[in-house]
Coordinates of C-alpha atoms and ligand atoms in Angstrom, one line a residue:
M1 CA -5.0 19.8 20.9
D2 CA -4.1 23.2 19.8
V3 CA -7.6 24.2 20.3
A4 CA -7.5 22.9 23.8
K5 CA -4.3 24.8 24.6
C6 CA -5.5 28.0 23.2
A7 CA -8.9 27.7 25.2
I8 CA -7.2 27.2 28.3
V9 CA -4.7 30.1 28.0
S10 CA -7.6 32.5 26.9
V11 CA -9.6 31.5 30.1
A12 CA -6.5 32.1 32.3
E13 CA -5.8 35.4 30.6
T14 CA -9.6 36.5 31.0
V15 CA -9.5 35.4 34.7
L16 CA -6.4 37.5 35.3
L17 CA -7.9 40.4 33.5
L18 CA -10.9 39.9 35.7
K19 CA -9.0 40.0 38.9
L20 CA -7.2 43.2 37.5
G21 CA -10.6 44.8 37.0
R22 CA -9.9 45.1 33.2
V23 CA -13.1 43.2 32.2
G24 CA -16.4 42.9 33.8
R25 CA -18.3 39.6 35.0
H26 CA -20.8 40.0 32.0
G27 CA -18.0 40.5 29.5
F28 CA -16.2 37.5 30.5
L29 CA -17.3 35.0 27.7
D30 CA -17.0 37.7 24.9
Q31 CA -13.4 38.5 26.2
A32 CA -12.4 34.8 26.5
F33 CA -13.7 34.1 23.1
G34 CA -12.1 37.2 21.5
L35 CA -8.7 36.2 23.0
F36 CA -9.2 32.6 22.0
V37 CA -9.9 33.5 18.2
G38 CA -7.0 36.0 18.1
Q39 CA -4.5 33.7 19.9
Y40 CA -5.6 30.7 17.9
I41 CA -5.0 32.5 14.6
A42 CA -1.7 33.8 15.9
F43 CA -0.6 30.3 17.0
K44 CA -1.5 28.8 13.7
L45 CA 0.3 31.5 11.7
Y46 CA 3.4 31.0 14.0
F47 CA 3.5 27.2 13.1
V48 CA 2.9 27.8 9.4
L49 CA 5.2 30.7 8.7
I50 CA 7.8 31.0 11.5
W51 CA 8.3 27.6 13.4
P52 CA 9.4 25.4 10.3
F53 CA 11.9 28.0 9.0
L54 CA 13.4 29.5 12.2
V55 CA 12.7 27.5 15.3
S56 CA 12.1 23.7 14.5
P57 CA 15.0 21.5 15.5
L58 CA 14.5 19.5 12.4
R59 CA 15.1 22.6 10.0
H60 CA 18.8 21.8 9.5
L61 CA 18.2 18.4 8.1
P62 CA 18.8 18.2 4.3
G63 CA 15.8 18.4 2.1
P64 CA 14.3 20.3 -0.8
K65 CA 14.1 24.0 -0.4
G66 CA 11.5 26.4 -2.0
G67 CA 8.1 25.2 -2.7
N68 CA 4.8 26.8 -2.1
L69 CA 4.6 29.5 0.8
V70 CA 1.9 27.5 2.5
L71 CA 1.6 24.2 0.8
G72 CA 5.3 23.4 0.9
Q73 CA 6.2 20.6 -1.6
L74 CA 2.6 19.3 -1.8
L75 CA 2.0 21.0 -5.3
N76 CA 5.2 19.8 -6.6
Q77 CA 4.2 16.2 -5.4
V78 CA 1.0 16.5 -7.1
K79 CA 2.5 17.3 -10.4
A80 CA 5.4 14.7 -10.3
L81 CA 5.3 11.0 -11.0
P82 CA 5.0 8.8 -7.9
S83 CA 8.5 8.4 -6.4
E84 CA 10.1 10.9 -8.8
L85 CA 10.8 13.6 -6.1
E86 CA 11.6 11.2 -3.3
K87 CA 14.4 9.8 -5.7
K88 CA 15.6 13.3 -6.4
W89 CA 15.7 14.3 -2.8
M90 CA 17.6 11.1 -1.9
A91 CA 20.2 11.9 -4.6
D92 CA 20.9 15.2 -3.2
A93 CA 21.8 13.6 0.3
Q94 CA 22.4 9.9 -0.3
D95 CA 23.9 9.0 3.1
A96 CA 21.6 11.1 5.4
P97 CA 19.5 9.2 7.7
F98 CA 16.3 11.5 7.0
I99 CA 15.3 14.0 4.5
R100 CA 13.0 16.8 5.6
Y101 CA 10.4 18.5 3.5
L102 CA 7.2 20.6 4.1
S103 CA 4.0 19.6 3.2
F104 CA 0.2 21.0 3.7
L105 CA 0.4 24.1 5.9
N106 CA 4.2 23.5 6.0
T107 CA 3.8 20.5 8.4
E108 CA 7.2 18.9 8.6
V109 CA 7.6 15.4 7.2
L110 CA 10.6 13.3 7.6
M111 CA 11.4 10.9 4.6
V112 CA 13.5 7.9 5.9
N113 CA 16.6 7.8 3.8
S114 CA 19.4 5.4 5.0
A115 CA 19.4 1.6 5.7
R116 CA 20.0 2.2 9.4
A117 CA 17.2 4.9 9.7
H118 CA 14.9 2.5 8.1
K119 CA 15.8 -0.3 10.3
A120 CA 15.1 1.7 13.4
V121 CA 11.7 3.0 12.2
L122 CA 10.4 -0.4 10.8
Q123 CA 12.2 -2.8 13.2
T124 CA 13.8 -1.8 16.4
K125 CA 11.5 1.3 17.2
C126 CA 8.5 0.0 15.1
Y127 CA 6.0 0.6 17.9
S128 CA 7.2 4.1 18.8
F129 CA 5.5 4.9 15.4
V130 CA 1.9 4.6 14.5
K131 CA -0.2 5.0 11.2
P132 CA -1.4 8.6 11.2
K133 CA -5.1 9.3 11.7
Y134 CA -5.6 10.9 8.4
Y135 CA -4.3 7.7 6.6
E136 CA -6.5 5.4 8.5
R137 CA -9.5 7.6 7.9
V138 CA -9.0 7.6 4.1
V139 CA -7.6 4.0 3.5
G140 CA -9.8 2.6 6.4
E141 CA -12.8 3.4 4.5
I142 CA -11.9 0.8 2.0
A143 CA -9.5 -1.5 3.8
G144 CA -11.4 -1.6 6.9
H145 CA -9.8 -1.3 10.5
G146 CA -8.3 -4.6 10.7
I147 CA -4.6 -5.4 11.2
L148 CA -3.3 -2.7 8.9
F149 CA -4.3 -0.1 11.3
M150 CA -3.9 -2.0 14.7
E151 CA -1.1 -0.6 17.0
G152 CA 1.0 -2.0 19.7
E153 CA -0.1 -4.9 21.8
E154 CA -3.4 -5.3 19.7
H155 CA -1.2 -5.4 16.5
K156 CA 1.2 -8.1 18.1
K157 CA -1.7 -10.4 19.1
Q158 CA -3.5 -10.1 15.8
R159 CA -0.2 -10.8 13.8
K160 CA 0.5 -13.8 16.0
L161 CA -3.0 -15.2 15.1
L162 CA -2.5 -14.6 11.3
L163 CA 0.9 -16.1 11.1
A164 CA 0.0 -19.6 10.9
P165 CA -2.5 -19.1 8.1
F166 CA 0.0 -17.0 6.2
S167 CA 2.9 -19.2 6.9
F168 CA 5.0 -20.4 4.0
S169 CA 3.8 -23.8 4.2
N170 CA 0.2 -23.0 4.0
I171 CA 0.8 -20.4 1.1
K172 CA 2.5 -23.2 -0.9
R173 CA -0.7 -25.1 -0.9
L174 CA -2.6 -22.3 -2.3
L175 CA -0.7 -22.7 -5.6
P176 CA -3.7 -24.5 -7.5
F177 CA -5.9 -21.6 -6.7
F178 CA -3.3 -19.1 -8.5
E179 CA -2.9 -21.4 -11.3
V180 CA -6.5 -22.0 -12.1
K181 CA -7.2 -18.1 -12.2
A182 CA -3.9 -17.5 -14.4
R183 CA -5.2 -20.1 -16.8
E184 CA -8.7 -18.4 -17.0
M185 CA -7.0 -15.1 -17.8
S186 CA -4.7 -16.6 -20.5
G187 CA -7.8 -18.2 -22.0
I188 CA -9.6 -14.7 -22.1
I189 CA -6.4 -13.2 -23.7
K190 CA -6.3 -16.0 -26.3
S191 CA -10.0 -15.5 -27.1
Q192 CA -9.3 -11.8 -27.8
L193 CA -6.5 -12.3 -30.2
G194 CA -7.0 -12.2 -34.1
P195 CA -7.0 -15.2 -36.3
D196 CA -3.3 -14.6 -36.7
G197 CA -2.7 -14.8 -33.0
Y198 CA -2.1 -11.0 -32.5
N199 CA -3.9 -8.0 -31.0
V200 CA -3.4 -4.8 -29.1
L201 CA -4.9 -5.4 -25.6
E202 CA -5.2 -3.5 -22.4
V203 CA -3.6 -5.7 -20.0
S204 CA -3.6 -3.8 -16.6
E205 CA -7.6 -4.2 -16.0
L206 CA -7.3 -7.9 -16.8
L207 CA -4.5 -8.4 -14.2
S208 CA -6.5 -6.5 -11.7
K209 CA -9.5 -8.7 -12.1
T210 CA -7.3 -11.8 -12.0
T211 CA -5.5 -10.8 -8.9
L212 CA -8.8 -9.9 -7.2
D213 CA -10.2 -13.4 -8.2
V214 CA -7.1 -15.1 -6.8
V215 CA -7.3 -13.3 -3.4
G216 CA -11.0 -14.0 -3.3
L217 CA -10.5 -17.6 -4.0
A218 CA -7.4 -18.3 -2.0
A219 CA -7.7 -16.1 1.0
L220 CA -11.7 -16.5 1.4
G221 CA -12.8 -19.4 -0.6
Y222 CA -15.1 -17.0 -2.4
E223 CA -15.5 -17.0 -6.2
L224 CA -15.6 -13.4 -7.2
N225 CA -15.6 -14.2 -10.9
S226 CA -14.6 -10.7 -11.9
L227 CA -12.9 -12.1 -14.9
S228 CA -16.1 -13.8 -16.2
T229 CA -19.4 -12.8 -14.9
P230 CA -18.8 -10.8 -11.8
S231 CA -20.5 -11.7 -8.5
Q232 CA -22.3 -9.1 -6.4
L233 CA -19.1 -8.9 -4.2
A234 CA -16.9 -8.1 -7.3
T235 CA -19.3 -5.5 -8.6
S236 CA -19.6 -3.9 -5.2
Y237 CA -15.7 -4.0 -4.9
G238 CA -15.4 -2.4 -8.4
K239 CA -17.6 0.6 -7.2
I240 CA -15.6 1.0 -4.1
F241 CA -12.5 1.5 -6.1
E242 CA -14.0 3.9 -8.4
F243 CA -13.2 5.9 -5.4
A244 CA -10.1 7.0 -7.2
T245 CA -12.0 9.8 -8.9
P246 CA -11.0 13.6 -7.9
L247 CA -14.6 14.0 -6.4
Q248 CA -14.3 10.8 -4.4
I249 CA -10.9 11.8 -3.1
L250 CA -12.3 15.2 -2.2
I251 CA -15.1 13.7 -0.2
S252 CA -12.7 11.4 1.5
V253 CA -10.5 14.2 2.7
V254 CA -13.4 16.3 3.9
H255 CA -14.7 13.3 5.7
Q256 CA -11.3 13.3 7.8
F257 CA -12.5 16.5 9.3
V258 CA -16.2 16.4 9.1
P259 CA -18.2 13.1 8.9
I260 CA -20.2 13.7 5.7
R261 CA -20.1 10.2 4.2
Q262 CA -23.4 8.9 5.7
W263 CA -25.6 12.0 4.5
L264 CA -23.9 13.7 1.7
P265 CA -26.7 13.4 -1.0
L266 CA -24.2 13.0 -4.0
K267 CA -24.9 10.0 -6.4
T268 CA -21.2 9.0 -6.3
N269 CA -21.0 9.2 -2.5
Q270 CA -24.2 7.2 -2.1
S271 CA -23.1 4.5 -4.4
F272 CA -19.6 4.3 -2.4
V273 CA -21.6 3.9 0.9
E274 CA -24.0 1.3 -0.4
A275 CA -21.2 -0.6 -2.1
N276 CA -19.2 -0.6 1.1
A277 CA -22.2 -1.8 3.2
T278 CA -22.9 -4.6 0.5
V279 CA -19.2 -5.7 0.6
R280 CA -19.4 -6.0 4.5
K281 CA -22.9 -7.7 4.4
I282 CA -21.7 -10.3 1.9
L283 CA -18.5 -11.1 3.7
R284 CA -20.3 -11.3 7.1
E285 CA -22.7 -13.9 5.6
H286 CA -19.7 -15.8 4.1
I287 CA -18.0 -16.0 7.5
Q288 CA -21.1 -17.0 9.1
K289 CA -21.5 -19.8 6.6
R290 CA -17.8 -21.0 7.0
K291 CA -18.2 -21.0 10.8
S292 CA -21.3 -23.0 10.8
E293 CA -19.9 -25.6 8.4
F294 CA -17.0 -25.9 10.7
R295 CA -19.1 -26.4 13.7
E296 CA -21.2 -29.0 11.9
G297 CA -18.1 -30.8 10.8
L298 CA -18.8 -30.2 7.2
I299 CA -15.3 -29.0 6.2
K300 CA -13.7 -32.2 4.9
G301 CA -11.2 -33.5 2.6
E302 CA -7.6 -32.5 1.9
K303 CA -6.2 -29.5 3.8
A304 CA -4.3 -28.7 0.8
N305 CA -7.8 -27.5 -0.8
R306 CA -8.4 -25.1 1.9
D307 CA -8.6 -21.2 1.7
L308 CA -6.9 -19.1 4.3
L309 CA -10.2 -18.2 6.0
T310 CA -11.0 -21.9 6.5
L311 CA -7.6 -22.6 7.8
M312 CA -7.9 -19.9 10.4
I313 CA -11.3 -21.1 11.6
E314 CA -9.7 -24.5 11.9
E315 CA -6.5 -23.6 13.5
S316 CA -8.1 -21.0 16.0
K317 CA -10.7 -23.9 16.8
D318 CA -13.4 -21.2 16.1
T319 CA -12.3 -18.9 18.8
W320 CA -12.3 -15.8 16.7
S321 CA -15.4 -13.7 16.9
E322 CA -17.1 -12.9 13.7
D323 CA -15.9 -9.3 14.0
E324 CA -12.3 -10.4 14.4
M325 CA -12.7 -12.5 11.3
L326 CA -14.3 -9.6 9.3
G327 CA -11.3 -7.5 10.2
Y328 CA -9.1 -10.0 8.6
V329 CA -11.3 -10.7 5.6
V330 CA -12.0 -7.1 4.9
T331 CA -8.2 -6.3 5.1
A332 CA -6.9 -9.4 3.1
L333 CA -9.2 -8.5 0.0
P334 CA -8.1 -4.9 -0.5
A335 CA -4.6 -5.4 1.0
D336 CA -3.8 -7.5 -2.3
V337 CA -5.5 -4.5 -4.2
S338 CA -3.6 -2.2 -2.0
P339 CA -2.0 -1.7 1.5
S340 CA -2.8 2.0 1.0
G341 CA -5.7 2.1 -1.3
H342 CA -4.2 1.0 -4.7
E343 CA -2.9 -1.9 -6.6
T344 CA -0.1 -4.1 -5.5
T345 CA 0.3 -7.6 -7.1
A346 CA -1.5 -6.4 -10.2
G347 CA 0.5 -3.3 -10.5
A348 CA 3.9 -5.3 -10.0
L349 CA 2.7 -7.6 -12.9
T350 CA 1.5 -4.8 -15.1
W351 CA 4.8 -3.0 -14.8
T352 CA 6.7 -6.3 -15.3
L353 CA 5.0 -6.7 -18.7
Y354 CA 5.9 -3.1 -19.5
A355 CA 9.6 -3.6 -18.5
L356 CA 9.8 -6.8 -20.7
T357 CA 8.7 -4.8 -23.6
L358 CA 11.4 -2.4 -23.2
H359 CA 14.0 -5.0 -22.5
T360 CA 13.2 -7.6 -25.0
K361 CA 16.3 -9.7 -24.3
V362 CA 15.2 -10.1 -20.7
Q363 CA 11.8 -11.1 -22.2
D364 CA 13.4 -13.7 -24.4
R365 CA 15.7 -15.2 -21.6
L366 CA 12.6 -15.4 -19.2
R367 CA 10.6 -17.1 -21.8
A368 CA 13.4 -19.6 -22.5
E369 CA 13.9 -20.3 -18.7
V370 CA 10.2 -20.9 -18.3
L371 CA 9.9 -23.1 -21.4
S372 CA 12.8 -25.2 -20.4
T373 CA 11.7 -25.6 -16.7
V374 CA 8.0 -26.0 -16.7
T375 CA 6.9 -29.5 -17.7
S376 CA 3.0 -29.4 -17.5
S377 CA 0.2 -26.9 -17.6
S378 CA 0.4 -26.4 -13.8
P379 CA 4.0 -25.7 -12.8
S380 CA 4.9 -27.1 -9.5
Y381 CA 6.1 -25.0 -6.5
E382 CA 9.6 -26.4 -7.0
E383 CA 9.7 -25.5 -10.6
L384 CA 8.5 -21.9 -9.9
D385 CA 11.0 -21.7 -7.1
N386 CA 13.9 -23.0 -9.1
M387 CA 13.7 -20.4 -11.9
R388 CA 16.6 -18.0 -10.9
F389 CA 16.1 -15.6 -13.7
L390 CA 12.3 -15.4 -12.8
N391 CA 13.2 -14.6 -9.3
N392 CA 15.7 -12.0 -10.4
V393 CA 13.1 -10.3 -12.8
M394 CA 10.7 -10.1 -9.8
K395 CA 13.1 -8.6 -7.5
E396 CA 14.2 -6.2 -10.1
V397 CA 10.5 -5.2 -10.8
L398 CA 9.8 -4.5 -7.1
R399 CA 13.0 -2.4 -6.8
Y400 CA 12.4 -0.4 -9.9
Y401 CA 8.6 0.0 -9.6
P402 CA 7.6 -0.3 -6.0
P403 CA 3.9 -1.0 -6.1
A404 CA 3.3 1.0 -2.9
P405 CA 5.4 4.1 -3.6
T406 CA 5.0 5.7 -0.1
F407 CA 3.5 4.6 3.2
P408 CA 3.3 7.0 6.2
R409 CA 3.9 6.7 10.0
Q410 CA 3.7 9.3 12.9
A411 CA 5.9 9.5 16.0
A412 CA 3.9 8.3 18.9
E413 CA 6.5 9.7 21.2
D414 CA 9.9 11.6 21.3
V415 CA 12.3 9.2 19.6
E416 CA 16.0 9.6 18.8
I417 CA 17.3 7.9 15.7
E418 CA 20.8 8.3 14.1
G419 CA 21.4 11.3 16.1
V420 CA 18.1 13.0 14.9
R421 CA 15.7 13.7 17.8
I422 CA 12.2 13.3 16.4
P423 CA 9.6 15.0 18.4
Q424 CA 6.2 13.1 19.1
G425 CA 3.7 13.7 16.4
T426 CA 6.3 14.3 13.6
L427 CA 5.1 12.8 10.3
I428 CA 7.4 10.0 8.8
M429 CA 7.3 9.0 5.0
I430 CA 8.7 5.6 3.8
A431 CA 9.3 5.8 0.2
P432 CA 10.9 2.4 -0.9
A433 CA 12.2 4.1 -4.1
A434 CA 14.7 6.2 -2.0
P435 CA 16.9 3.4 -0.9
Q436 CA 16.3 1.2 -4.0
Y437 CA 17.5 4.0 -6.3
N438 CA 20.5 4.8 -4.0
T439 CA 23.9 4.4 -6.2
H440 CA 25.9 4.2 -2.8
I441 CA 23.8 1.0 -2.2
W442 CA 23.2 -0.5 -5.6
G443 CA 26.2 0.8 -7.6
P444 CA 26.4 3.3 -10.4
N445 CA 23.8 1.5 -12.5
A446 CA 21.0 2.0 -10.0
E447 CA 18.9 3.9 -12.4
Q448 CA 19.0 0.9 -14.9
F449 CA 16.6 -2.0 -15.0
D450 CA 19.0 -4.9 -14.7
P451 CA 17.7 -8.4 -13.3
D452 CA 21.2 -9.7 -13.4
R453 CA 22.5 -7.4 -10.6
Y454 CA 21.0 -10.0 -8.1
D455 CA 24.0 -12.4 -9.2
H456 CA 26.6 -10.0 -8.0
L457 CA 25.0 -7.5 -5.5
P458 CA 27.3 -4.9 -4.0
E459 CA 27.4 -5.8 -0.3
P460 CA 25.3 -2.7 1.1
A461 CA 22.5 -4.0 -1.2
N462 CA 22.1 -7.2 0.9
D463 CA 20.9 -5.1 3.6
P464 CA 17.3 -6.2 4.2
Y465 CA 16.4 -2.5 5.0
V466 CA 17.1 -1.3 1.5
S467 CA 14.6 -3.5 -0.5
L468 CA 11.4 -2.2 1.0
A469 CA 8.7 -3.0 -1.5
F470 CA 7.0 -5.2 1.2
S471 CA 8.3 -3.0 4.0
A472 CA 10.3 -4.8 6.8
G473 CA 10.2 -5.5 10.5
P474 CA 7.1 -6.6 12.6
R475 CA 4.8 -4.9 10.2
V476 CA 6.3 -6.4 7.0
C477 CA 3.5 -7.3 4.4
I478 CA 2.0 -10.4 5.9
G479 CA 0.9 -11.4 2.4
K480 CA 4.5 -11.3 0.9
S481 CA 4.8 -15.1 0.3
F482 CA 1.4 -15.0 -1.0
A483 CA 2.1 -12.2 -3.5
I484 CA 5.5 -13.7 -4.7
L485 CA 4.0 -17.1 -5.4
E486 CA 1.0 -15.4 -7.1
F487 CA 3.3 -13.2 -9.1
K488 CA 5.4 -16.1 -10.4
A489 CA 2.4 -18.3 -11.1
I490 CA 0.7 -15.5 -13.2
L491 CA 3.8 -14.4 -15.0
T492 CA 5.0 -17.9 -15.9
E493 CA 1.5 -18.5 -17.3
L494 CA 1.7 -15.3 -19.5
I495 CA 5.3 -15.6 -20.6
R496 CA 5.0 -19.2 -21.8
N497 CA 2.0 -18.3 -23.9
F498 CA 2.4 -14.9 -25.2
S499 CA 5.0 -12.3 -26.3
F500 CA 4.5 -8.6 -25.4
E501 CA 5.7 -5.7 -27.4
N502 CA 5.5 -1.9 -26.7
T503 CA 2.9 0.2 -28.4
G504 CA 4.5 3.4 -27.4
L505 CA 1.2 4.4 -25.9
V506 CA 1.9 3.9 -22.3
E507 CA 2.2 6.8 -20.0
P508 CA 2.4 6.8 -16.3
Q509 CA -0.2 8.7 -14.4
K510 CA 1.0 11.7 -12.5
S511 CA -0.3 12.8 -9.0
G512 CA -1.5 9.2 -8.3
P513 CA -0.6 7.4 -5.0
S514 CA 0.7 4.5 -7.2
L515 CA 2.5 4.3 -10.5
R516 CA -0.7 3.6 -12.7
P517 CA -0.5 3.6 -16.4
L518 CA -2.7 6.8 -17.4
N519 CA -4.9 5.1 -19.9
G520 CA -4.3 1.6 -19.1
M521 CA -1.4 -0.6 -20.3
R522 CA -2.0 -1.1 -23.9
L523 CA 0.4 -3.7 -25.4
K524 CA 0.9 -5.6 -28.5
V525 CA 0.1 -9.4 -27.4
R526 CA 1.3 -12.3 -29.8
L527 CA 0.6 -16.1 -29.2
V528 CA 3.9 -17.8 -28.7
S529 CA 4.0 -20.6 -31.3
Ligands
HEM1 C1 3.2 -7.2 -4.6 C2 2.2 -7.3 -3.8 C3 2.3 -6.6 -2.4 C4 2.9 -5.5 -2.1 C5 4.1 -4.9 -2.7 C6 2.6 -5.3 -0.6 C7 3.2 -4.2 0.1 C8 2.9 -4.0 1.4 C9 3.3 -3.0 2.2 C10 4.5 -1.9 1.9 C11 2.8 -3.0 3.4 C12 3.2 -2.1 4.7 C13 2.2 -1.1 4.7 C14 2.3 -0.1 6.0 O1 3.1 -0.6 7.0 O2 1.8 0.9 6.0 C15 2.0 -4.1 3.5 C16 1.2 -4.5 4.5 C17 0.3 -5.4 4.5 N1 0.0 -6.3 3.5 FE1 0.8 -6.2 1.6 N2 1.5 -6.1 -0.3 C18 1.5 -6.9 -1.3 C19 0.4 -8.1 -1.3 C20 -0.3 -8.3 -0.2 C21 -1.2 -9.5 -0.4 C22 -1.3 -10.4 -1.6 C23 -1.8 -9.6 1.0 C24 -2.9 -10.5 1.5 C25 -3.3 -11.6 0.9 C26 -1.3 -8.4 1.7 C27 -1.7 -8.2 2.9 C28 -1.2 -7.2 3.8 C29 -1.5 -7.0 5.3 C30 -2.7 -7.6 6.0 C31 -0.7 -6.0 5.6 C32 -0.7 -5.2 7.1 C33 0.3 -6.1 7.7 C34 0.6 -5.4 9.4 O3 0.5 -4.1 9.5 O4 0.9 -6.2 10.1 N3 -0.4 -7.8 0.9 N4 2.0 -4.7 2.2

């Protein structure tokens, strides 16, 4: 756009100079090009060095001062822990609707801050905001370009089609899938304990494999077997997620501007491209198989035993095209692993175990509740649902360690929210930790991990727009009920069988898009007698 504007102005100026006789016909192109380059540089310098500081209507909003002359807060964000800066910025202006900070080339970003501003961005004016193109290019490489990146009417249509398979009643039926994988995981842990029933184990990878296997089985009816003997699909997925190396991130960023993915002759890049192609090929074949099973009337037996993909084919009477299905499938798998390229359910479970090692009384109370409620090796939905303390622990983990620490939007048009006029194109950042750590909302102990707070919440904390781990509004996580039930089933299986102690070795990773443990989550694990 800037290029187009500068080109038009340069041509107009050159035509004027031509009319004034200041440039000959033969020098027209040279003159226009020279003007274009000069003006483009001046234009860019103005928007980097002058506009954000002296002209922008957003410059008076509260927000961090200082930062790098050209990169704004970007370097500080790279050095900080996920959510660390957002919490600090919120604490300096707790009731402001938006916090403004500068990022790469001093681009202005508005972090949504108050409950009312979150309601406007996520609910009432949801479709006035879109996912920024840079985000789609990077995350879409993994998560595909399915519902996560659809906008407006197309998003509404796709969402409507997915509502039935993801409905609460369907999700309840998936419980056996969750439990079978949870038991497989606890079997593996038991096999790794010493004769005295004790060992130090790395639990985060195990949880990632478990949740990947769960979503494969429950959402797609596909045995990924990453816990035991990984299928080709699981291995290829693993390779895609090796994407989190600095080199892969660099390639992904460059690919946003120059499409280098297909030809860059680096081994790491080629392995990413091949793995991505393999994943899509296997998934396409899987969909074709399911569709022909449906057409030939081979899908029989209890509806309860069906995965979401099969239910979708049945409920849509096979009217979805293969590509539409692929959009769902490619989104569902990594969406559990991440709506923005990293872990969600597995991350929540990993940090739950960590929190339980820091708060041993909470761990003891949770185990006591589980042991007194669950009567068989496969807890029923009602048993999981009735455990009030388990529910409180889960909510507190999602408040304290939001698994998707930030997710972006961009204003698709000029919008006014809470008296702030947001120009079209402005980048918006949603950081669940901002409202979730606000003492004006949660009370003076917002910084503490306290599952009991849900038994006596202050009134502002009941607002649905202050608990945003799953986002809210028309684009709220469609897998929320799935994730909650999966979380409860896996945690119940773990806590009734094992106790967890801190090794003092866990350190959160800096500069990551999610709060990952730096060298995995190594905990002391003991068999519960
Ligand atoms: C603890 C676990 C999870 C968390 C914290 C989480 C969080 C989120 C968040 C914050 C978003 C909004 C992203 C945005 O608007 O940019 C989202 C969207 C989404 N999530 Fe999840 N998620 C979780 C698990 C799952 C699971 C298990 C699935 C599928 C089986 C799933 C499927 C999706 C999909 C398809 C979207 C896009 C929805 C749309 O745009 O309409 N998520 N999730």
